[in-house]
Coordinates of C-alpha atoms in Angstrom, one line a residue:
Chain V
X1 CA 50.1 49.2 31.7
X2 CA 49.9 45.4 31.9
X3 CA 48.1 46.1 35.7
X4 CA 45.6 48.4 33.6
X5 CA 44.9 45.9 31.0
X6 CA 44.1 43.0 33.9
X7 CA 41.9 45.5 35.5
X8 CA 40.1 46.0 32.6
X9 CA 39.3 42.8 31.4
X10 CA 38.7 42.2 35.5
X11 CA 35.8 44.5 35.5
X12 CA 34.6 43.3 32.4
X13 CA 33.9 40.2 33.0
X14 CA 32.8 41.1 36.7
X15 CA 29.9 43.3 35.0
X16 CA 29.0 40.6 32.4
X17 CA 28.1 38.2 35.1
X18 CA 26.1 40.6 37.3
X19 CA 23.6 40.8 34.5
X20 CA 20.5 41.7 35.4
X21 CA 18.6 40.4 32.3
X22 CA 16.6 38.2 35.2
X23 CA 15.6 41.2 37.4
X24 CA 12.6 43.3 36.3
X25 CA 13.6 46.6 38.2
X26 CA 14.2 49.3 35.1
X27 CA 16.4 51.2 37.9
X28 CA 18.8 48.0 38.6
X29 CA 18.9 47.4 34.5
X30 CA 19.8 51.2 34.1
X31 CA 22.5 51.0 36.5
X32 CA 24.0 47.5 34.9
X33 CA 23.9 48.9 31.3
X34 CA 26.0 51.8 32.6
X35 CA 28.5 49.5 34.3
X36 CA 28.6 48.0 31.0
X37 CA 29.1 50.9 29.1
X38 CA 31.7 52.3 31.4
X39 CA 33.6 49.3 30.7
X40 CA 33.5 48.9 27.1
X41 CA 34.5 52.1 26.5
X42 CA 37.5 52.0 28.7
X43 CA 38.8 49.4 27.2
X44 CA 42.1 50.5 23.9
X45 CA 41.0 49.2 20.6
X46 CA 43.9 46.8 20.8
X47 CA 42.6 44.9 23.6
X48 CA 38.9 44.1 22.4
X49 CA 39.5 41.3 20.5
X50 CA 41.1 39.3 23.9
X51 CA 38.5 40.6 26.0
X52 CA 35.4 39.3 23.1
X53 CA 37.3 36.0 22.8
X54 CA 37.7 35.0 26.1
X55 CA 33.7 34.6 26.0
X56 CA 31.8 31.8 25.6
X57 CA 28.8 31.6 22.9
X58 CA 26.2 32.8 25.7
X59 CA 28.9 35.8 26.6
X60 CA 29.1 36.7 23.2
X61 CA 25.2 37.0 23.0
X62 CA 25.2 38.8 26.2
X63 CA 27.8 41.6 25.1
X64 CA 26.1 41.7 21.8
X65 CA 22.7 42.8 23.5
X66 CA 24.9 45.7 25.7
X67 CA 26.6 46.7 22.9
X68 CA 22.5 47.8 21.3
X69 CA 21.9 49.2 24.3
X70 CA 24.9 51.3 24.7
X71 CA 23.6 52.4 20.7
X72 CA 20.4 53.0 21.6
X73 CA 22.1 55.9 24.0
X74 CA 24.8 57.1 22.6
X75 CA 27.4 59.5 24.6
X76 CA 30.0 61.7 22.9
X77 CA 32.3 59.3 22.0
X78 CA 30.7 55.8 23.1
X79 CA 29.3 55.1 19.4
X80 CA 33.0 54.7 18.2
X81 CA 34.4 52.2 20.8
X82 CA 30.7 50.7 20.4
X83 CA 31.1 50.4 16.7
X84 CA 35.0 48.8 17.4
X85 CA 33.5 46.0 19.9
X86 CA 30.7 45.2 17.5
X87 CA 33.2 44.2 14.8
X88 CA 34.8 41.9 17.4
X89 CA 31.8 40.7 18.7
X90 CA 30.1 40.0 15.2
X91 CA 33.3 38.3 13.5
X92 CA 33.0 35.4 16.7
X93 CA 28.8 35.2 17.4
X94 CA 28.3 35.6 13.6
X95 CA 24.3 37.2 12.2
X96 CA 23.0 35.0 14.8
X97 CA 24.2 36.3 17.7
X98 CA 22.7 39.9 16.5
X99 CA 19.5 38.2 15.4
X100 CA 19.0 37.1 19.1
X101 CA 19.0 40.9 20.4
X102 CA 15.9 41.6 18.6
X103 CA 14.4 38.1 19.6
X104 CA 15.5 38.3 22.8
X105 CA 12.4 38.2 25.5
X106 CA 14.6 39.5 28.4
X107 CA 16.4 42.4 27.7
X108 CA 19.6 43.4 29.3
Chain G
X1 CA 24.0 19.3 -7.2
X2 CA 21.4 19.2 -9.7
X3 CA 19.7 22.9 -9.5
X4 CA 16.6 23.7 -11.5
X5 CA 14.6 27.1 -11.9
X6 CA 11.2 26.3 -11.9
X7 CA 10.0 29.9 -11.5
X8 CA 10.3 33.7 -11.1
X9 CA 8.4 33.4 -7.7
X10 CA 9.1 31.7 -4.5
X11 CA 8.1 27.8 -4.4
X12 CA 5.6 27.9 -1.5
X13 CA 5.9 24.2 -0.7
X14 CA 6.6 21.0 -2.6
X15 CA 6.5 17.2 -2.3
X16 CA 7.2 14.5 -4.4
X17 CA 5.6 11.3 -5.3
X18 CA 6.7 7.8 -4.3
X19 CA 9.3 7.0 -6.9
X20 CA 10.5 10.7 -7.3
X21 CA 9.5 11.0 -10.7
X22 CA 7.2 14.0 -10.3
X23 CA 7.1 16.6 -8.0
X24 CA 4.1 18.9 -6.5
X25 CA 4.6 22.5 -6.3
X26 CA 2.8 26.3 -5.2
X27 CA 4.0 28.4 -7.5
X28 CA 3.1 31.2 -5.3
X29 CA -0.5 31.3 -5.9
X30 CA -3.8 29.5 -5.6
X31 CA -2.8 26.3 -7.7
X32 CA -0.9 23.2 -6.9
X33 CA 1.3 22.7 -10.3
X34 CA 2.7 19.2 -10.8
X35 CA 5.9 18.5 -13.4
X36 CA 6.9 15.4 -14.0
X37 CA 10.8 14.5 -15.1
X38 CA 11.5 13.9 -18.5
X39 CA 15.0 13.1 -19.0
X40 CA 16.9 16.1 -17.8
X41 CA 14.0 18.3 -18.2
X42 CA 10.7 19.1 -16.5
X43 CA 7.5 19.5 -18.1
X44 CA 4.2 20.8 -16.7
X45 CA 1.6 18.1 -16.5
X46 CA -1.3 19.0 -14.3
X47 CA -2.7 22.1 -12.9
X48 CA -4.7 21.7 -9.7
X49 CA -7.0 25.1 -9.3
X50 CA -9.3 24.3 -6.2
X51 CA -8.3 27.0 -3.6
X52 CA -9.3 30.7 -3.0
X53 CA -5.7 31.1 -1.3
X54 CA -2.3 30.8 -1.3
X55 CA -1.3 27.4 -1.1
X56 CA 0.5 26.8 2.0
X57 CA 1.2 23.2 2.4
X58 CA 1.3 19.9 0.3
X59 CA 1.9 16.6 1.1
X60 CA 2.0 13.3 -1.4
X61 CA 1.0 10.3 0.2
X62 CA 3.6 7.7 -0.9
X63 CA 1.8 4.4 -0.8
X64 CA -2.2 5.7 -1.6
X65 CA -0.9 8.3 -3.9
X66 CA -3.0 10.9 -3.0
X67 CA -2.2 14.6 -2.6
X68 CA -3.7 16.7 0.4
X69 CA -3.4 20.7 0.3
X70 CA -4.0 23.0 2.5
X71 CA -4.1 26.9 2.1
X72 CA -5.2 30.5 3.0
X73 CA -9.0 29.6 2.0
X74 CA -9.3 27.7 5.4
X75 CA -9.8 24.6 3.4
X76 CA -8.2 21.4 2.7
X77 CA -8.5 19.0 -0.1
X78 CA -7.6 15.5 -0.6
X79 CA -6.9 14.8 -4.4
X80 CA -7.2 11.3 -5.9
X81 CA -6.1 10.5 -9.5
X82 CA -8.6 9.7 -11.5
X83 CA -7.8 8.1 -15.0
X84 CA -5.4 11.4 -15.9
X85 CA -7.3 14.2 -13.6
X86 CA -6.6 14.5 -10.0
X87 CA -9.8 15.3 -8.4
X88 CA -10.6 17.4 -5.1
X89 CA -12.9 16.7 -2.2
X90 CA -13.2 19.5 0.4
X91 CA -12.5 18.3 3.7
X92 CA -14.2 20.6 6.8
X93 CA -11.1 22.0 9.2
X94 CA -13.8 23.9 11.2
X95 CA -11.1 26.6 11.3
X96 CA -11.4 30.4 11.1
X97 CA -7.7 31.3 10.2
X98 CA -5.6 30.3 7.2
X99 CA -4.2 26.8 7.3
X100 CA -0.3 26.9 7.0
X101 CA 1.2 23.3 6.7
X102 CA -0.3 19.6 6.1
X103 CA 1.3 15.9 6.8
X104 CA -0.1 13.2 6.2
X105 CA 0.8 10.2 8.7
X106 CA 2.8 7.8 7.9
X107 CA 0.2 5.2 7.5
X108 CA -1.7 7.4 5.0
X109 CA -5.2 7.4 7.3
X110 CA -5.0 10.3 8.6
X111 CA -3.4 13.5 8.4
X112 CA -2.9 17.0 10.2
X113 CA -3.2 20.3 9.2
X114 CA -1.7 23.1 11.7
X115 CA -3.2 26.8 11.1
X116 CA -3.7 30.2 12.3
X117 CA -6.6 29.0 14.4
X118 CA -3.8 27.7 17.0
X119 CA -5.2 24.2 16.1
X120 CA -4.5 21.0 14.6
X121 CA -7.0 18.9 13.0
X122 CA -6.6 15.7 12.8
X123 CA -8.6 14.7 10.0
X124 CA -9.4 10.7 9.0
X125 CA -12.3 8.9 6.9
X126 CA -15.5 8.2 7.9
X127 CA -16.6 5.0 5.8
X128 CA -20.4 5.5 6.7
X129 CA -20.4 8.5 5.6
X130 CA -18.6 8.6 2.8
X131 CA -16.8 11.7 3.8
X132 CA -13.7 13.3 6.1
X133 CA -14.1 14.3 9.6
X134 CA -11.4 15.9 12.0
X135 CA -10.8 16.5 15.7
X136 CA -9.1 19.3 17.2
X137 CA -6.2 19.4 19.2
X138 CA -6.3 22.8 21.2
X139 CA -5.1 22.9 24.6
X140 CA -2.0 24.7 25.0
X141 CA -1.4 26.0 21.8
X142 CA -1.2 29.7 21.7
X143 CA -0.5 31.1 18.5
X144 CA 0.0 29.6 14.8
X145 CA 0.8 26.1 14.2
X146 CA 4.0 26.8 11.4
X147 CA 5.2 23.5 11.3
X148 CA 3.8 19.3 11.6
X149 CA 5.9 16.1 11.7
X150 CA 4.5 12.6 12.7
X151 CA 6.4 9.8 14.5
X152 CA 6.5 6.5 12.9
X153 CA 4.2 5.1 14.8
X154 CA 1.0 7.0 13.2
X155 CA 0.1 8.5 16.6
X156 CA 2.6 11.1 18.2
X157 CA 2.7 14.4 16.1
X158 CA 4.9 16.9 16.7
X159 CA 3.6 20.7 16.0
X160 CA 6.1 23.9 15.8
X161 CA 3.9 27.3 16.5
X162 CA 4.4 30.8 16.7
X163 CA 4.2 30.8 20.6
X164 CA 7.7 29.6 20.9
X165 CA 7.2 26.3 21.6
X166 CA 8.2 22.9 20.2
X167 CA 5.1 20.0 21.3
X168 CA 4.3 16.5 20.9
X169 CA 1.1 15.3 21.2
X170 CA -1.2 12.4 20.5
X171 CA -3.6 12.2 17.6
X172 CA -4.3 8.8 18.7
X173 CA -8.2 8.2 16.6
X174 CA -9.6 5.1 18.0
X175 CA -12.4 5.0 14.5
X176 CA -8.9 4.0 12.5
X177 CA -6.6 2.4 14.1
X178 CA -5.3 0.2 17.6
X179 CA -4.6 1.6 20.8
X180 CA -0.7 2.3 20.4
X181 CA 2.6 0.6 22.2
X182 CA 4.5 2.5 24.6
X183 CA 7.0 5.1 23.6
X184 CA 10.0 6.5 25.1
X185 CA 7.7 9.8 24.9
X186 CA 5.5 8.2 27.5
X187 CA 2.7 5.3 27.3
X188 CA -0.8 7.1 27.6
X189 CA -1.8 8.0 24.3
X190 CA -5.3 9.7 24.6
X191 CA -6.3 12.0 21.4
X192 CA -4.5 15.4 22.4
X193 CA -2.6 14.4 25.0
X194 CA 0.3 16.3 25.2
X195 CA 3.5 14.2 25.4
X196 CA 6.7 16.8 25.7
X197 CA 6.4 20.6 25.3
X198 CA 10.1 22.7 25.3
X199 CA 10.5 25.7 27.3
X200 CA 10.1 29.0 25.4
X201 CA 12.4 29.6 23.0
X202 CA 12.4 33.0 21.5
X203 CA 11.6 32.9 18.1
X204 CA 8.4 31.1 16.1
X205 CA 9.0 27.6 15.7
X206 CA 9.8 27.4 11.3
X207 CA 10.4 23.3 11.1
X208 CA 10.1 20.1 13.2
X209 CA 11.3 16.6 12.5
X210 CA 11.4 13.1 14.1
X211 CA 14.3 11.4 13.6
X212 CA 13.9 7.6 11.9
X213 CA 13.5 6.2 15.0
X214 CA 11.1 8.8 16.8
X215 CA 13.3 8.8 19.8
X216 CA 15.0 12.2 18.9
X217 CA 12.7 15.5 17.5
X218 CA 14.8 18.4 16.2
X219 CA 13.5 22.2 15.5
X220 CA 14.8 25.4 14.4
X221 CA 13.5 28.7 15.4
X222 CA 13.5 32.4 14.6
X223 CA 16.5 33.2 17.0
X224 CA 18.9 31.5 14.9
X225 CA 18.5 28.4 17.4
X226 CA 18.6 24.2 16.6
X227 CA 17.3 22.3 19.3
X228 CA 16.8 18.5 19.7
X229 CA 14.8 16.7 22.1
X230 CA 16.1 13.3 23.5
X231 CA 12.9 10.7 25.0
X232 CA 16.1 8.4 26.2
X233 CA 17.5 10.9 27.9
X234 CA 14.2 11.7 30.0
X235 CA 13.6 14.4 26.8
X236 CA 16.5 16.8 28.0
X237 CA 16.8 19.3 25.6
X238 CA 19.8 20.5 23.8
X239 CA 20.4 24.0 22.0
X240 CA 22.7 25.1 19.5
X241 CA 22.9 28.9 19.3
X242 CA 23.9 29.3 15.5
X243 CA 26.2 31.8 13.8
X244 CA 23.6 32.1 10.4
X245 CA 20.9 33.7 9.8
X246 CA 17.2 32.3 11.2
X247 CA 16.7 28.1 9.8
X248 CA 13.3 27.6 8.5
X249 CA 13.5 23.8 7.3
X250 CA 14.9 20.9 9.0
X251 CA 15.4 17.1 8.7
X252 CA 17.4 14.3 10.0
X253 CA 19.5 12.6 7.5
X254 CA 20.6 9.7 10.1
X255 CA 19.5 9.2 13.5
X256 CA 22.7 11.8 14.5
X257 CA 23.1 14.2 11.7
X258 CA 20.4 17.1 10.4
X259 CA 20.8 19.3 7.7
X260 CA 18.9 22.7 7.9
X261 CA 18.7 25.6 5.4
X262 CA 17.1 29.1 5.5
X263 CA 17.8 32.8 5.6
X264 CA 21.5 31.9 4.6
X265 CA 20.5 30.2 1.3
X266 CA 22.6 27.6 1.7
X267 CA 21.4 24.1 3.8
X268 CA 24.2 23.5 6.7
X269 CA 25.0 20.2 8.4
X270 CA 24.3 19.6 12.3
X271 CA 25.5 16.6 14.4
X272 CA 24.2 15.5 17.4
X273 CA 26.8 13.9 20.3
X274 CA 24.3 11.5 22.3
X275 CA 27.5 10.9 24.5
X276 CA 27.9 14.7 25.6
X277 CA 24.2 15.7 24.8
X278 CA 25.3 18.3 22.7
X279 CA 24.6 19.9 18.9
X280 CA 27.6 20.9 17.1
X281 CA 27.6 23.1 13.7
X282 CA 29.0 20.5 11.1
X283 CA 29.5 22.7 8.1
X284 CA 28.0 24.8 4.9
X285 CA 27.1 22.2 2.3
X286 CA 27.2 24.5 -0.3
X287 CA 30.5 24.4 -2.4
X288 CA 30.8 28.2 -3.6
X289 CA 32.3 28.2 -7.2
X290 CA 35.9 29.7 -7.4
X291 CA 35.0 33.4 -8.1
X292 CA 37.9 34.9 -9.8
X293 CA 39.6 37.3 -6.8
X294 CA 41.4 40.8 -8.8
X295 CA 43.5 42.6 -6.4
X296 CA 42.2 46.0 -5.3
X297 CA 43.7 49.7 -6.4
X298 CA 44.7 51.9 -3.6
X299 CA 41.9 53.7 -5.3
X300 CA 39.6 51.6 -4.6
X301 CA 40.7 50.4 -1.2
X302 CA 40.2 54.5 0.2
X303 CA 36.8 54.4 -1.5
X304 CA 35.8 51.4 0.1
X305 CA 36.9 52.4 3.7
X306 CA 35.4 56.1 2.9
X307 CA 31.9 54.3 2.0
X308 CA 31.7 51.2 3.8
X309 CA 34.5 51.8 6.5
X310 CA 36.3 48.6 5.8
X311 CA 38.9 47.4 2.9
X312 CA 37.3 44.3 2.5
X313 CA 35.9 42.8 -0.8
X314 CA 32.7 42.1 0.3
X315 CA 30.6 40.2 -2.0
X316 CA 27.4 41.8 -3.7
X317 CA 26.5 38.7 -5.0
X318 CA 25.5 35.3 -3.2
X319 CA 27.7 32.5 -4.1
X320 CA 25.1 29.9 -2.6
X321 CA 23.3 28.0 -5.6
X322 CA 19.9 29.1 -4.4
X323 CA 19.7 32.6 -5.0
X324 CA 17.2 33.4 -1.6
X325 CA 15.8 32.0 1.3
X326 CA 15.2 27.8 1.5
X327 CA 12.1 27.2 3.0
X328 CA 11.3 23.7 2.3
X329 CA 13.8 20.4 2.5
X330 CA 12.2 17.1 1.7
X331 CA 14.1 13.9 2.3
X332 CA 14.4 12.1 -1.7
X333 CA 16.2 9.1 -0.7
X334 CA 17.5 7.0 2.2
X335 CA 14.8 8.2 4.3
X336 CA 15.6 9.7 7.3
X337 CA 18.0 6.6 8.8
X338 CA 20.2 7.0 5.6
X339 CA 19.5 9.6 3.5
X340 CA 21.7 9.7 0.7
X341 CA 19.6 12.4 -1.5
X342 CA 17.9 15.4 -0.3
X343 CA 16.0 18.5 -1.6
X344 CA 15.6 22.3 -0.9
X345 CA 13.1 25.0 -2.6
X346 CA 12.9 28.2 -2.0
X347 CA 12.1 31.6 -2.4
X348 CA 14.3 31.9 -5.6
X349 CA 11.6 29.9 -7.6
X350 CA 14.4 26.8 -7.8
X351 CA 14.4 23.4 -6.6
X352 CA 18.0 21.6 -5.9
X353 CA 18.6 18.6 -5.4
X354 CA 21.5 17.1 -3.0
X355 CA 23.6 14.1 -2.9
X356 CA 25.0 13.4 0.2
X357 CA 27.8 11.0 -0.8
X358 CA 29.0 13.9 -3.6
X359 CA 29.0 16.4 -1.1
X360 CA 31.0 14.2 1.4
X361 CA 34.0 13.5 -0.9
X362 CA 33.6 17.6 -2.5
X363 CA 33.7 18.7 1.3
X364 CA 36.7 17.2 2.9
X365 CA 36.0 18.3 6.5
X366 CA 32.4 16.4 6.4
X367 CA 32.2 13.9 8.4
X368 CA 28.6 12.8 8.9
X369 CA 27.4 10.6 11.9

């Protein structure tokens, strides 16, 4: 289980840095936002809070913009998990870090 | 903190004469109101009812003692006291959108007005004929000019706009004054030259300010972002991504600590580290009163997570002492080197002022720079 958990946050932080927020191809940001969203929702509630705090301020901002994204399409049960990493993700990057996904000029 | 309610309405902008004992306001409206202090209170003492618009800026000239406002109308007006009635003249922008914010420099000759035009003028007297003329500064401004601050030396101006972007130009006018001395922001100061402009941000520019010495500008912007600009570090700039809500006023309070205040209704200390060039988030200076804390029912705890979907007390009410949005902070005393007293008004309708050495013994973990 502990193999799982390292696997997890592994590919987690493997698909934050392959963001394509610099690329204007809608196809690669389609494919990076369901990497993302694969991730996220693999991850047990217990283990979001390690996973959000081993980001730094721009990670946090970064996560925060997938986590609208994954909103704006919502699957069966990817609002919940969604909803869980928010709370994590919201408590460390504070109003600010939500006020710069709707400022944002790149999106993710 | 001294907190007074001057009104039902937001304060559009304020500023205060030289020795602090009265202070211009926009109640929200057409007219400039000026109250002067009267012990503990404040009374009315002049109306100023010149513009067809909303009053967006005012500025007091210190030394002259005159007043320049600028509003919605398009127009400006330069008010000298006469006997006890201040009285207007119209001064020309030559602009077709509102004008939203007025400084004058710090030599009094001249000020600047930034507007919806994506201008600034730069207006000054013309002895001959009797009358105030401006310049424009244009190039590359691309959307409103929000917010103006002038460096000491009565030439460089910095201008926040609505495209983003932080600049500093020169409103160098040869009819008023001598060619200037180099700056760490460069030494070729022709009118409009433009000295240092950021890269994009993402939000609208709200508030700009030179520090004392002009070697450091500072700016907040709708992203819920602080950046300063460093001319001795070859202008490298440095961001703060904050946790609060958007900042729409900022000043410097030494050369290495701002306070700003916005959205958050509460102003917040900043501190610059030349060594690391880097902007760290120095603390709320509000001190919220001790709100009484009953325990919850288990009632009330199921009802909460069935409504809200937490068991938190959240709090309806604000404990800030402003009651909505600062807009405006003004520096009372200290100036910008060593400001000991400072003030916010807002969209509350009240005016507050701070004490810097009160709220650095009340705030134990202050420690300002």
């Amino acid at each position: 289980d502990g193999c799982r958990r390292g696997d997890a946050l592994r590919a987690f932080h493997t698909a934050m840095r392959s963001c394509p927020a610099h690329s204007r191809s809608a196809a690669g940001k389609e494919q990076a936002q369901g990497t993302m969203l694969k991730v996220l929702t693999s991850f047990k509630s217990s283990e979001i809070e390690q996973a959000v705090n081993s980001l730094d301020r721009n990670g946090v901002d970064l996560l925060m913009k997938y986590i609208y994204k994954g909103f704006e399409k919502p699957t069966e049960n990817s609002s919940a998990i969604l909803l869980q990493w928010h709370e994590k993700a919201l408590a460390v990057g504070g109003l600010g870090s939500i006020v710069r996904v709707l400022t944002a000029r790149k999106t993710v | 903190m001294a907190y007074h309610s001057f009104l039902l309405e937001p304060i559009s902008c304020h500023a205060w004469n030289k020795d602090r004992t009265q202070i211009a306001l926009c109640p929200n409206n057409h007219e400039v109101h000026i109250y002067r202090k009267d012990g503990a209170k404040w009374s009315k003492v002049h109306e100023l009812k010149e513009h067809n618009g909303q009053v967006t800026g005012i500025d007091w000239a210190p030394e002259s003692n005159r007043l320049v406002t600028c509003g919605t109308d398009r127009n400006a007006y330069v008010w000298t006291l006469k006997g006890n009635v201040w009285k207007p003249t119209l001064v020309i922008l030559r602009i077709n959108r509102a004008a939203r914010c007025v400084k004058w420099s710090p030599k009094e000759n001249k000020f600047a007005v930034g507007s919806g035009s994506r201008l600034i003028s730069i207006c000054y007297f013309e002895q001959e004929n009797d009358w105030w003329v401006c310049k424009h500064i244009k190039k590359p401004i691309r959307s409103t000019v929000l917010s103006l601050d002038w460096h000491p030396n009565n030439v460089l101006l910095a201008a926040g706009s609505c495209d983003f972007k932080c600049r500093i130009f020169s409103a160098y006018i040869k009819e008023v004054e001598e060619r200037p001395s180099p700056t760490p922001w460069g030494s070729k100061m022709p009118f409009g030259e433009l000295m240092f402009e950021s890269s994009s941000s993402c939000g609208w520019v709200h508030s700009i300010c030179f520090s004392a010495s002009g070697a450091r500008v500072a700016w907040v912007s709708h992203d819920s972002t602080l950046c300063l600009a460093d001319a001795n570090k070859k202008m490298a700039v440095t961001s703060l991504c904050t946790e609060t809500l958007p900042l729409l006023a900022v000043t410097f309070i030494t050369e290495n600590s701002l306070v700003a205040a916005g959205h958050d209704c509460c102003p917040m200390l900043f501190t610059y580290e030349e060594s690391q060039g880097a902007l760290t988030f120095g603390g709320k200076l509000d001190v919220p009163k001790q709100s009484s804390q009953r325990g919850l029912t288990a009632r009330e705890r199921f009802q909460n997570l069935d409504k809200k979907a937490s068991s938190d007390t959240a709090n309806a009410t604000l404990d800030t002492l402003h009651k909505n949005s600062i807009r405006h902070i003004s520096v009372l005393a200290g100036g910008k080197a060593n400001c000991s007293q400072f003030c916010t008004t807002g969209m509350d309708g009240g005016m507050s002022i701070w004490d810097v050495k009160s709220l650095e013994s009340a705030l134990k973990d202050l420690k300002i720079k």
